[in-house]
Amino acid sequence: MTGPLDIARAYDDVAARYAEHAQQRYTHEPLDRAMVTVLAHTVAGNGPVVDAGCGPGHLTAHLASLGVDAFGVDLSPQMIALARTTHPHLRFEVGRMQDLPVQDAHLAGVVANYSIIHTPPPLLPSVMGEFGRVLAPGGMALVSFQAHHVPGQNAEAFDHAVAPAHRYAPDHVAGLLADAGMNEVARLIIAAGEDPRRGFPQAHLLARRQ
């Protein structure tokens, strides 16, 4: 099983190239930004929001532009260095989604934008549990990922360019959120045909902490 250090090193090696690609894709994909805007308008002014797996910080900066007290956490030291250089007015820290540097029930929101895909299926419940731990009651979690809809199959590995990755069944992820105390509020499923590279559907799940 690939560990966190392996994933961090893989992203360190491609940090500059990945940063340019990620920013361009996010800027030109309005559906990917749609639920981020919903979360921002829901939680702005209620407390801090973590961008878990923030990469070069483009989404953290978008949240901040929408009035959110946002900060980013990522495994890759090089990604965090880029984020700090590009967005010096925002806070970024090296850390893991399974062990966020946040006290219990402290956050108004958690955003995991395509970052759970590098979590092996057996560890995904612990990541959802960590999101539940850091969210205050009424706080919101937004989890986005490459999805699949194979009956009876919760996860499927795919050939990510940087590190081993999985796409997940939306109902499975929603169930794990519920197990961690977060009830689904809404979901956006982007059709497979909108992904010109792999033809994967994209899922965005919004859930509220009880």
mmCIF file with all atom_site columns, C-alpha atoms in Angstrom:
data_model
loop_
_atom_site.group_PDB
_atom_site.id
_atom_site.type_symbol
_atom_site.label_atom_id
_atom_site.label_alt_id
_atom_site.label_comp_id
_atom_site.label_asym_id
_atom_site.label_entity_id
_atom_site.label_seq_id
_atom_site.pdbx_PDB_ins_code
_atom_site.Cartn_x
_atom_site.Cartn_y
_atom_site.Cartn_z
_atom_site.occupancy
_atom_site.B_iso_or_equiv
_atom_site.pdbx_formal_charge
_atom_site.auth_seq_id
_atom_site.auth_comp_id
_atom_site.auth_asym_id
_atom_site.auth_atom_id
_atom_site.pdbx_PDB_model_num
ATOM 1   C CA . MET A 1 1   ? 0.000   0.000  0.000   1.00 0.00 ? 1   MET A CA 1
ATOM 2   C CA . THR A 1 2   ? 1.350   3.425  -0.946  1.00 0.00 ? 2   THR A CA 1
ATOM 3   C CA . GLY A 1 3   ? 1.864   5.545  2.171   1.00 0.00 ? 3   GLY A CA 1
ATOM 4   C CA . PRO A 1 4   ? 1.537   9.285  2.825   1.00 0.00 ? 4   PRO A CA 1
ATOM 5   C CA . LEU A 1 5   ? 5.279   9.890  2.402   1.00 0.00 ? 5   LEU A CA 1
ATOM 6   C CA . ASP A 1 6   ? 5.224   8.246  -1.032  1.00 0.00 ? 6   ASP A CA 1
ATOM 7   C CA . ILE A 1 7   ? 2.324   10.451 -2.127  1.00 0.00 ? 7   ILE A CA 1
ATOM 8   C CA . ALA A 1 8   ? 4.012   13.558 -0.725  1.00 0.00 ? 8   ALA A CA 1
ATOM 9   C CA . ARG A 1 9   ? 7.228   12.797 -2.621  1.00 0.00 ? 9   ARG A CA 1
ATOM 10  C CA . ALA A 1 10  ? 5.316   12.118 -5.828  1.00 0.00 ? 10  ALA A CA 1
ATOM 11  C CA . TYR A 1 11  ? 3.638   15.529 -5.639  1.00 0.00 ? 11  TYR A CA 1
ATOM 12  C CA . ASP A 1 12  ? 6.862   17.236 -4.590  1.00 0.00 ? 12  ASP A CA 1
ATOM 13  C CA . ASP A 1 13  ? 8.429   16.018 -7.831  1.00 0.00 ? 13  ASP A CA 1
ATOM 14  C CA . VAL A 1 14  ? 5.745   17.583 -10.041 1.00 0.00 ? 14  VAL A CA 1
ATOM 15  C CA . ALA A 1 15  ? 4.677   20.530 -7.885  1.00 0.00 ? 15  ALA A CA 1
ATOM 16  C CA . ALA A 1 16  ? 5.291   23.369 -10.351 1.00 0.00 ? 16  ALA A CA 1
ATOM 17  C CA . ARG A 1 17  ? 3.729   21.599 -13.338 1.00 0.00 ? 17  ARG A CA 1
ATOM 18  C CA . TYR A 1 18  ? 0.785   20.343 -11.318 1.00 0.00 ? 18  TYR A CA 1
ATOM 19  C CA . ALA A 1 19  ? 0.131   23.809 -9.885  1.00 0.00 ? 19  ALA A CA 1
ATOM 20  C CA . GLU A 1 20  ? -0.261  25.317 -13.365 1.00 0.00 ? 20  GLU A CA 1
ATOM 21  C CA . HIS A 1 21  ? -2.544  22.501 -14.529 1.00 0.00 ? 21  HIS A CA 1
ATOM 22  C CA . ALA A 1 22  ? -4.716  22.541 -11.396 1.00 0.00 ? 22  ALA A CA 1
ATOM 23  C CA . GLN A 1 23  ? -5.244  26.287 -11.506 1.00 0.00 ? 23  GLN A CA 1
ATOM 24  C CA . GLN A 1 24  ? -6.176  26.282 -15.186 1.00 0.00 ? 24  GLN A CA 1
ATOM 25  C CA . ARG A 1 25  ? -8.595  23.387 -14.817 1.00 0.00 ? 25  ARG A CA 1
ATOM 26  C CA . TYR A 1 26  ? -10.306 24.875 -11.782 1.00 0.00 ? 26  TYR A CA 1
ATOM 27  C CA . THR A 1 27  ? -10.652 28.259 -13.479 1.00 0.00 ? 27  THR A CA 1
ATOM 28  C CA . HIS A 1 28  ? -12.255 26.753 -16.572 1.00 0.00 ? 28  HIS A CA 1
ATOM 29  C CA . GLU A 1 29  ? -14.620 24.258 -14.892 1.00 0.00 ? 29  GLU A CA 1
ATOM 30  C CA . PRO A 1 30  ? -17.633 26.190 -13.544 1.00 0.00 ? 30  PRO A CA 1
ATOM 31  C CA . LEU A 1 31  ? -19.416 23.041 -12.378 1.00 0.00 ? 31  LEU A CA 1
ATOM 32  C CA . ASP A 1 32  ? -16.423 22.104 -10.200 1.00 0.00 ? 32  ASP A CA 1
ATOM 33  C CA . ARG A 1 33  ? -16.656 25.543 -8.580  1.00 0.00 ? 33  ARG A CA 1
ATOM 34  C CA . ALA A 1 34  ? -20.433 25.528 -8.138  1.00 0.00 ? 34  ALA A CA 1
ATOM 35  C CA . MET A 1 35  ? -20.632 23.608 -4.864  1.00 0.00 ? 35  MET A CA 1
ATOM 36  C CA . VAL A 1 36  ? -17.600 25.466 -3.491  1.00 0.00 ? 36  VAL A CA 1
ATOM 37  C CA . THR A 1 37  ? -19.604 28.660 -3.913  1.00 0.00 ? 37  THR A CA 1
ATOM 38  C CA . VAL A 1 38  ? -22.593 27.097 -2.160  1.00 0.00 ? 38  VAL A CA 1
ATOM 39  C CA . LEU A 1 39  ? -20.452 26.048 0.803   1.00 0.00 ? 39  LEU A CA 1
ATOM 40  C CA . ALA A 1 40  ? -18.793 29.458 0.985   1.00 0.00 ? 40  ALA A CA 1
ATOM 41  C CA . HIS A 1 41  ? -22.102 31.307 1.087   1.00 0.00 ? 41  HIS A CA 1
ATOM 42  C CA . THR A 1 42  ? -23.377 28.869 3.726   1.00 0.00 ? 42  THR A CA 1
ATOM 43  C CA . VAL A 1 43  ? -20.449 29.102 6.162   1.00 0.00 ? 43  VAL A CA 1
ATOM 44  C CA . ALA A 1 44  ? -18.900 32.560 5.575   1.00 0.00 ? 44  ALA A CA 1
ATOM 45  C CA . GLY A 1 45  ? -18.620 34.373 8.892   1.00 0.00 ? 45  GLY A CA 1
ATOM 46  C CA . ASN A 1 46  ? -19.223 31.239 10.958  1.00 0.00 ? 46  ASN A CA 1
ATOM 47  C CA . GLY A 1 47  ? -15.584 30.274 11.489  1.00 0.00 ? 47  GLY A CA 1
ATOM 48  C CA . PRO A 1 48  ? -12.531 28.903 9.699   1.00 0.00 ? 48  PRO A CA 1
ATOM 49  C CA . VAL A 1 49  ? -12.638 26.444 6.802   1.00 0.00 ? 49  VAL A CA 1
ATOM 50  C CA . VAL A 1 50  ? -9.876  23.988 5.902   1.00 0.00 ? 50  VAL A CA 1
ATOM 51  C CA . ASP A 1 51  ? -8.997  23.113 2.323   1.00 0.00 ? 51  ASP A CA 1
ATOM 52  C CA . ALA A 1 52  ? -7.826  19.546 3.025   1.00 0.00 ? 52  ALA A CA 1
ATOM 53  C CA . GLY A 1 53  ? -5.359  18.457 0.368   1.00 0.00 ? 53  GLY A CA 1
ATOM 54  C CA . CYS A 1 54  ? -5.036  22.024 -0.857  1.00 0.00 ? 54  CYS A CA 1
ATOM 55  C CA . GLY A 1 55  ? -2.209  21.493 -3.354  1.00 0.00 ? 55  GLY A CA 1
ATOM 56  C CA . PRO A 1 56  ? -0.939  24.866 -4.612  1.00 0.00 ? 56  PRO A CA 1
ATOM 57  C CA . GLY A 1 57  ? -3.726  26.763 -2.833  1.00 0.00 ? 57  GLY A CA 1
ATOM 58  C CA . HIS A 1 58  ? -5.903  27.940 -5.715  1.00 0.00 ? 58  HIS A CA 1
ATOM 59  C CA . LEU A 1 59  ? -9.146  26.736 -4.118  1.00 0.00 ? 59  LEU A CA 1
ATOM 60  C CA . THR A 1 60  ? -8.119  28.116 -0.715  1.00 0.00 ? 60  THR A CA 1
ATOM 61  C CA . ALA A 1 61  ? -7.679  31.493 -2.387  1.00 0.00 ? 61  ALA A CA 1
ATOM 62  C CA . HIS A 1 62  ? -11.064 31.171 -4.097  1.00 0.00 ? 62  HIS A CA 1
ATOM 63  C CA . LEU A 1 63  ? -12.726 30.497 -0.748  1.00 0.00 ? 63  LEU A CA 1
ATOM 64  C CA . ALA A 1 64  ? -11.006 33.544 0.723   1.00 0.00 ? 64  ALA A CA 1
ATOM 65  C CA . SER A 1 65  ? -12.243 35.679 -2.187  1.00 0.00 ? 65  SER A CA 1
ATOM 66  C CA . LEU A 1 66  ? -15.780 34.589 -1.268  1.00 0.00 ? 66  LEU A CA 1
ATOM 67  C CA . GLY A 1 67  ? -15.416 35.891 2.274   1.00 0.00 ? 67  GLY A CA 1
ATOM 68  C CA . VAL A 1 68  ? -14.354 32.651 3.951   1.00 0.00 ? 68  VAL A CA 1
ATOM 69  C CA . ASP A 1 69  ? -11.650 32.428 6.633   1.00 0.00 ? 69  ASP A CA 1
ATOM 70  C CA . ALA A 1 70  ? -9.837  29.686 4.721   1.00 0.00 ? 70  ALA A CA 1
ATOM 71  C CA . PHE A 1 71  ? -6.552  27.894 5.252   1.00 0.00 ? 71  PHE A CA 1
ATOM 72  C CA . GLY A 1 72  ? -4.918  24.953 3.488   1.00 0.00 ? 72  GLY A CA 1
ATOM 73  C CA . VAL A 1 73  ? -3.316  21.667 4.523   1.00 0.00 ? 73  VAL A CA 1
ATOM 74  C CA . ASP A 1 74  ? -1.406  19.326 2.213   1.00 0.00 ? 74  ASP A CA 1
ATOM 75  C CA . LEU A 1 75  ? 0.958   16.363 2.452   1.00 0.00 ? 75  LEU A CA 1
ATOM 76  C CA . SER A 1 76  ? 3.468   17.824 -0.001  1.00 0.00 ? 76  SER A CA 1
ATOM 77  C CA . PRO A 1 77  ? 5.982   20.339 1.399   1.00 0.00 ? 77  PRO A CA 1
ATOM 78  C CA . GLN A 1 78  ? 6.657   21.606 -2.125  1.00 0.00 ? 78  GLN A CA 1
ATOM 79  C CA . MET A 1 79  ? 2.959   22.232 -2.748  1.00 0.00 ? 79  MET A CA 1
ATOM 80  C CA . ILE A 1 80  ? 2.740   24.138 0.532   1.00 0.00 ? 80  ILE A CA 1
ATOM 81  C CA . ALA A 1 81  ? 5.815   26.181 -0.401  1.00 0.00 ? 81  ALA A CA 1
ATOM 82  C CA . LEU A 1 82  ? 4.188   27.104 -3.723  1.00 0.00 ? 82  LEU A CA 1
ATOM 83  C CA . ALA A 1 83  ? 0.916   27.970 -2.018  1.00 0.00 ? 83  ALA A CA 1
ATOM 84  C CA . ARG A 1 84  ? 2.669   30.236 0.495   1.00 0.00 ? 84  ARG A CA 1
ATOM 85  C CA . THR A 1 85  ? 4.588   31.992 -2.271  1.00 0.00 ? 85  THR A CA 1
ATOM 86  C CA . THR A 1 86  ? 1.552   32.464 -4.515  1.00 0.00 ? 86  THR A CA 1
ATOM 87  C CA . HIS A 1 87  ? -0.880  33.399 -1.735  1.00 0.00 ? 87  HIS A CA 1
ATOM 88  C CA . PRO A 1 88  ? 1.262   34.969 1.025   1.00 0.00 ? 88  PRO A CA 1
ATOM 89  C CA . HIS A 1 89  ? -1.777  36.463 2.774   1.00 0.00 ? 89  HIS A CA 1
ATOM 90  C CA . LEU A 1 90  ? -3.219  32.997 3.516   1.00 0.00 ? 90  LEU A CA 1
ATOM 91  C CA . ARG A 1 91  ? -2.179  30.228 5.937   1.00 0.00 ? 91  ARG A CA 1
ATOM 92  C CA . PHE A 1 92  ? -0.905  26.882 4.684   1.00 0.00 ? 92  PHE A CA 1
ATOM 93  C CA . GLU A 1 93  ? 0.453   23.932 6.663   1.00 0.00 ? 93  GLU A CA 1
ATOM 94  C CA . VAL A 1 94  ? 1.968   20.552 5.885   1.00 0.00 ? 94  VAL A CA 1
ATOM 95  C CA . GLY A 1 95  ? -0.301  17.848 7.278   1.00 0.00 ? 95  GLY A CA 1
ATOM 96  C CA . ARG A 1 96  ? -2.484  14.800 6.653   1.00 0.00 ? 96  ARG A CA 1
ATOM 97  C CA . MET A 1 97  ? -6.229  14.617 6.166   1.00 0.00 ? 97  MET A CA 1
ATOM 98  C CA . GLN A 1 98  ? -6.315  11.783 8.720   1.00 0.00 ? 98  GLN A CA 1
ATOM 99  C CA . ASP A 1 99  ? -4.705  14.032 11.340  1.00 0.00 ? 99  ASP A CA 1
ATOM 100 C CA . LEU A 1 100 ? -5.681  17.645 10.704  1.00 0.00 ? 100 LEU A CA 1
ATOM 101 C CA . PRO A 1 101 ? -3.913  20.273 12.855  1.00 0.00 ? 101 PRO A CA 1
ATOM 102 C CA . VAL A 1 102 ? -7.236  21.465 14.277  1.00 0.00 ? 102 VAL A CA 1
ATOM 103 C CA . GLN A 1 103 ? -8.933  21.064 17.640  1.00 0.00 ? 103 GLN A CA 1
ATOM 104 C CA . ASP A 1 104 ? -12.249 19.252 18.010  1.00 0.00 ? 104 ASP A CA 1
ATOM 105 C CA . ALA A 1 105 ? -15.448 20.939 16.727  1.00 0.00 ? 105 ALA A CA 1
ATOM 106 C CA . HIS A 1 106 ? -13.534 24.065 15.669  1.00 0.00 ? 106 HIS A CA 1
ATOM 107 C CA . LEU A 1 107 ? -14.289 24.513 11.961  1.00 0.00 ? 107 LEU A CA 1
ATOM 108 C CA . ALA A 1 108 ? -17.242 25.882 10.035  1.00 0.00 ? 108 ALA A CA 1
ATOM 109 C CA . GLY A 1 109 ? -16.270 23.902 6.969   1.00 0.00 ? 109 GLY A CA 1
ATOM 110 C CA . VAL A 1 110 ? -14.059 21.248 5.390   1.00 0.00 ? 110 VAL A CA 1
ATOM 111 C CA . VAL A 1 111 ? -13.369 21.099 1.656   1.00 0.00 ? 111 VAL A CA 1
ATOM 112 C CA . ALA A 1 112 ? -11.692 18.042 0.139   1.00 0.00 ? 112 ALA A CA 1
ATOM 113 C CA . ASN A 1 113 ? -11.441 18.814 -3.558  1.00 0.00 ? 113 ASN A CA 1
ATOM 114 C CA . TYR A 1 114 ? -10.377 15.618 -5.363  1.00 0.00 ? 114 TYR A CA 1
ATOM 115 C CA . SER A 1 115 ? -7.984  14.869 -2.490  1.00 0.00 ? 115 SER A CA 1
ATOM 116 C CA . ILE A 1 116 ? -9.622  11.722 -1.077  1.00 0.00 ? 116 ILE A CA 1
ATOM 117 C CA . ILE A 1 117 ? -8.781  9.853  -4.286  1.00 0.00 ? 117 ILE A CA 1
ATOM 118 C CA . HIS A 1 118 ? -5.300  9.017  -2.945  1.00 0.00 ? 118 HIS A CA 1
ATOM 119 C CA . THR A 1 119 ? -6.783  7.519  0.228   1.00 0.00 ? 119 THR A CA 1
ATOM 120 C CA . PRO A 1 120 ? -6.860  3.697  0.025   1.00 0.00 ? 120 PRO A CA 1
ATOM 121 C CA . PRO A 1 121 ? -10.398 2.349  0.530   1.00 0.00 ? 121 PRO A CA 1
ATOM 122 C CA . PRO A 1 122 ? -9.683  0.822  3.983   1.00 0.00 ? 122 PRO A CA 1
ATOM 123 C CA . LEU A 1 123 ? -8.553  4.229  5.275   1.00 0.00 ? 123 LEU A CA 1
ATOM 124 C CA . LEU A 1 124 ? -11.406 6.305  3.867   1.00 0.00 ? 124 LEU A CA 1
ATOM 125 C CA . PRO A 1 125 ? -13.626 5.883  6.974   1.00 0.00 ? 125 PRO A CA 1
ATOM 126 C CA . SER A 1 126 ? -10.874 7.384  9.142   1.00 0.00 ? 126 SER A CA 1
ATOM 127 C CA . VAL A 1 127 ? -10.641 10.421 6.853   1.00 0.00 ? 127 VAL A CA 1
ATOM 128 C CA . MET A 1 128 ? -14.392 10.977 7.040   1.00 0.00 ? 128 MET A CA 1
ATOM 129 C CA . GLY A 1 129 ? -14.173 10.531 10.813  1.00 0.00 ? 129 GLY A CA 1
ATOM 130 C CA . GLU A 1 130 ? -11.502 13.215 10.989  1.00 0.00 ? 130 GLU A CA 1
ATOM 131 C CA . PHE A 1 131 ? -13.699 15.612 9.033   1.00 0.00 ? 131 PHE A CA 1
ATOM 132 C CA . GLY A 1 132 ? -16.487 14.933 11.499  1.00 0.00 ? 132 GLY A CA 1
ATOM 133 C CA . ARG A 1 133 ? -14.139 15.505 14.440  1.00 0.00 ? 133 ARG A CA 1
ATOM 134 C CA . VAL A 1 134 ? -12.997 18.973 13.383  1.00 0.00 ? 134 VAL A CA 1
ATOM 135 C CA . LEU A 1 135 ? -16.398 20.299 12.279  1.00 0.00 ? 135 LEU A CA 1
ATOM 136 C CA . ALA A 1 136 ? -18.535 22.257 14.708  1.00 0.00 ? 136 ALA A CA 1
ATOM 137 C CA . PRO A 1 137 ? -22.230 21.310 14.887  1.00 0.00 ? 137 PRO A CA 1
ATOM 138 C CA . GLY A 1 138 ? -23.890 22.751 11.792  1.00 0.00 ? 138 GLY A CA 1
ATOM 139 C CA . GLY A 1 139 ? -20.557 22.909 9.949   1.00 0.00 ? 139 GLY A CA 1
ATOM 140 C CA . MET A 1 140 ? -20.388 21.795 6.325   1.00 0.00 ? 140 MET A CA 1
ATOM 141 C CA . ALA A 1 141 ? -18.189 19.292 4.507   1.00 0.00 ? 141 ALA A CA 1
ATOM 142 C CA . LEU A 1 142 ? -17.750 19.314 0.724   1.00 0.00 ? 142 LEU A CA 1
ATOM 143 C CA . VAL A 1 143 ? -16.108 16.198 -0.695  1.00 0.00 ? 143 VAL A CA 1
ATOM 144 C CA . SER A 1 144 ? -15.368 16.010 -4.431  1.00 0.00 ? 144 SER A CA 1
ATOM 145 C CA . PHE A 1 145 ? -13.926 13.037 -6.303  1.00 0.00 ? 145 PHE A CA 1
ATOM 146 C CA . GLN A 1 146 ? -13.895 10.976 -9.464  1.00 0.00 ? 146 GLN A CA 1
ATOM 147 C CA . ALA A 1 147 ? -16.917 8.683  -9.178  1.00 0.00 ? 147 ALA A CA 1
ATOM 148 C CA . HIS A 1 148 ? -18.176 5.395  -10.517 1.00 0.00 ? 148 HIS A CA 1
ATOM 149 C CA . HIS A 1 149 ? -21.486 3.554  -10.481 1.00 0.00 ? 149 HIS A CA 1
ATOM 150 C CA . VAL A 1 150 ? -20.687 -0.146 -10.590 1.00 0.00 ? 150 VAL A CA 1
ATOM 151 C CA . PRO A 1 151 ? -23.336 -1.974 -8.529  1.00 0.00 ? 151 PRO A CA 1
ATOM 152 C CA . GLY A 1 152 ? -21.889 -3.613 -5.442  1.00 0.00 ? 152 GLY A CA 1
ATOM 153 C CA . GLN A 1 153 ? -18.468 -2.005 -5.867  1.00 0.00 ? 153 GLN A CA 1
ATOM 154 C CA . ASN A 1 154 ? -17.485 0.861  -3.563  1.00 0.00 ? 154 ASN A CA 1
ATOM 155 C CA . ALA A 1 155 ? -14.116 1.729  -5.083  1.00 0.00 ? 155 ALA A CA 1
ATOM 156 C CA . GLU A 1 156 ? -12.123 1.253  -8.255  1.00 0.00 ? 156 GLU A CA 1
ATOM 157 C CA . ALA A 1 157 ? -8.425  1.989  -8.812  1.00 0.00 ? 157 ALA A CA 1
ATOM 158 C CA . PHE A 1 158 ? -7.455  4.148  -11.767 1.00 0.00 ? 158 PHE A CA 1
ATOM 159 C CA . ASP A 1 159 ? -4.279  5.318  -13.489 1.00 0.00 ? 159 ASP A CA 1
ATOM 160 C CA . HIS A 1 160 ? -3.678  8.735  -11.947 1.00 0.00 ? 160 HIS A CA 1
ATOM 161 C CA . ALA A 1 161 ? -0.645  10.502 -13.432 1.00 0.00 ? 161 ALA A CA 1
ATOM 162 C CA . VAL A 1 162 ? 0.996   11.293 -10.068 1.00 0.00 ? 162 VAL A CA 1
ATOM 163 C CA . ALA A 1 163 ? 0.106   8.687  -7.443  1.00 0.00 ? 163 ALA A CA 1
ATOM 164 C CA . PRO A 1 164 ? -2.110  5.599  -6.988  1.00 0.00 ? 164 PRO A CA 1
ATOM 165 C CA . ALA A 1 165 ? -5.742  6.656  -6.870  1.00 0.00 ? 165 ALA A CA 1
ATOM 166 C CA . HIS A 1 166 ? -9.286  5.380  -6.498  1.00 0.00 ? 166 HIS A CA 1
ATOM 167 C CA . ARG A 1 167 ? -12.641 6.611  -7.648  1.00 0.00 ? 167 ARG A CA 1
ATOM 168 C CA . TYR A 1 168 ? -15.529 6.011  -5.280  1.00 0.00 ? 168 TYR A CA 1
ATOM 169 C CA . ALA A 1 169 ? -19.244 5.279  -5.402  1.00 0.00 ? 169 ALA A CA 1
ATOM 170 C CA . PRO A 1 170 ? -21.083 8.448  -4.267  1.00 0.00 ? 170 PRO A CA 1
ATOM 171 C CA . ASP A 1 171 ? -23.514 6.487  -2.098  1.00 0.00 ? 171 ASP A CA 1
ATOM 172 C CA . HIS A 1 172 ? -20.588 4.814  -0.339  1.00 0.00 ? 172 HIS A CA 1
ATOM 173 C CA . VAL A 1 173 ? -18.932 8.140  0.465   1.00 0.00 ? 173 VAL A CA 1
ATOM 174 C CA . ALA A 1 174 ? -22.261 9.596  1.597   1.00 0.00 ? 174 ALA A CA 1
ATOM 175 C CA . GLY A 1 175 ? -22.665 6.615  3.910   1.00 0.00 ? 175 GLY A CA 1
ATOM 176 C CA . LEU A 1 176 ? -19.222 7.148  5.428   1.00 0.00 ? 176 LEU A CA 1
ATOM 177 C CA . LEU A 1 177 ? -20.032 10.822 5.980   1.00 0.00 ? 177 LEU A CA 1
ATOM 178 C CA . ALA A 1 178 ? -23.236 9.795  7.743   1.00 0.00 ? 178 ALA A CA 1
ATOM 179 C CA . ASP A 1 179 ? -21.343 7.305  9.902   1.00 0.00 ? 179 ASP A CA 1
ATOM 180 C CA . ALA A 1 180 ? -19.080 10.183 10.959  1.00 0.00 ? 180 ALA A CA 1
ATOM 181 C CA . GLY A 1 181 ? -22.029 12.377 11.953  1.00 0.00 ? 181 GLY A CA 1
ATOM 182 C CA . MET A 1 182 ? -22.518 14.365 8.744   1.00 0.00 ? 182 MET A CA 1
ATOM 183 C CA . ASN A 1 183 ? -25.841 14.210 6.904   1.00 0.00 ? 183 ASN A CA 1
ATOM 184 C CA . GLU A 1 184 ? -25.953 14.712 3.155   1.00 0.00 ? 184 GLU A CA 1
ATOM 185 C CA . VAL A 1 185 ? -27.511 18.027 2.140   1.00 0.00 ? 185 VAL A CA 1
ATOM 186 C CA . ALA A 1 186 ? -26.964 17.951 -1.616  1.00 0.00 ? 186 ALA A CA 1
ATOM 187 C CA . ARG A 1 187 ? -24.965 16.286 -4.338  1.00 0.00 ? 187 ARG A CA 1
ATOM 188 C CA . LEU A 1 188 ? -23.855 17.287 -7.807  1.00 0.00 ? 188 LEU A CA 1
ATOM 189 C CA . ILE A 1 189 ? -22.920 14.537 -10.255 1.00 0.00 ? 189 ILE A CA 1
ATOM 190 C CA . ILE A 1 190 ? -21.204 15.762 -13.403 1.00 0.00 ? 190 ILE A CA 1
ATOM 191 C CA . ALA A 1 191 ? -21.865 13.418 -16.321 1.00 0.00 ? 191 ALA A CA 1
ATOM 192 C CA . ALA A 1 192 ? -19.057 11.175 -17.534 1.00 0.00 ? 192 ALA A CA 1
ATOM 193 C CA . GLY A 1 193 ? -19.190 12.758 -20.964 1.00 0.00 ? 193 GLY A CA 1
ATOM 194 C CA . GLU A 1 194 ? -18.025 16.073 -19.502 1.00 0.00 ? 194 GLU A CA 1
ATOM 195 C CA . ASP A 1 195 ? -14.626 14.526 -18.677 1.00 0.00 ? 195 ASP A CA 1
ATOM 196 C CA . PRO A 1 196 ? -12.718 14.549 -21.980 1.00 0.00 ? 196 PRO A CA 1
ATOM 197 C CA . ARG A 1 197 ? -9.676  12.735 -20.597 1.00 0.00 ? 197 ARG A CA 1
ATOM 198 C CA . ARG A 1 198 ? -10.995 9.607  -18.875 1.00 0.00 ? 198 ARG A CA 1
ATOM 199 C CA . GLY A 1 199 ? -14.766 9.760  -19.217 1.00 0.00 ? 199 GLY A CA 1
ATOM 200 C CA . PHE A 1 200 ? -15.348 9.545  -15.460 1.00 0.00 ? 200 PHE A CA 1
ATOM 201 C CA . PRO A 1 201 ? -18.350 11.091 -13.719 1.00 0.00 ? 201 PRO A CA 1
ATOM 202 C CA . GLN A 1 202 ? -17.404 13.614 -11.024 1.00 0.00 ? 202 GLN A CA 1
ATOM 203 C CA . ALA A 1 203 ? -19.170 13.726 -7.659  1.00 0.00 ? 203 ALA A CA 1
ATOM 204 C CA . HIS A 1 204 ? -19.516 16.660 -5.251  1.00 0.00 ? 204 HIS A CA 1
ATOM 205 C CA . LEU A 1 205 ? -21.194 15.780 -1.934  1.00 0.00 ? 205 LEU A CA 1
ATOM 206 C CA . LEU A 1 206 ? -22.238 18.462 0.565   1.00 0.00 ? 206 LEU A CA 1
ATOM 207 C CA . ALA A 1 207 ? -22.985 17.317 4.125   1.00 0.00 ? 207 ALA A CA 1
ATOM 208 C CA . ARG A 1 208 ? -23.824 19.021 7.413   1.00 0.00 ? 208 ARG A CA 1
ATOM 209 C CA . ARG A 1 209 ? -22.408 18.068 10.823  1.00 0.00 ? 209 ARG A CA 1
ATOM 210 C CA . GLN A 1 210 ? -25.127 17.100 13.275  1.00 0.00 ? 210 GLN A CA 1
#
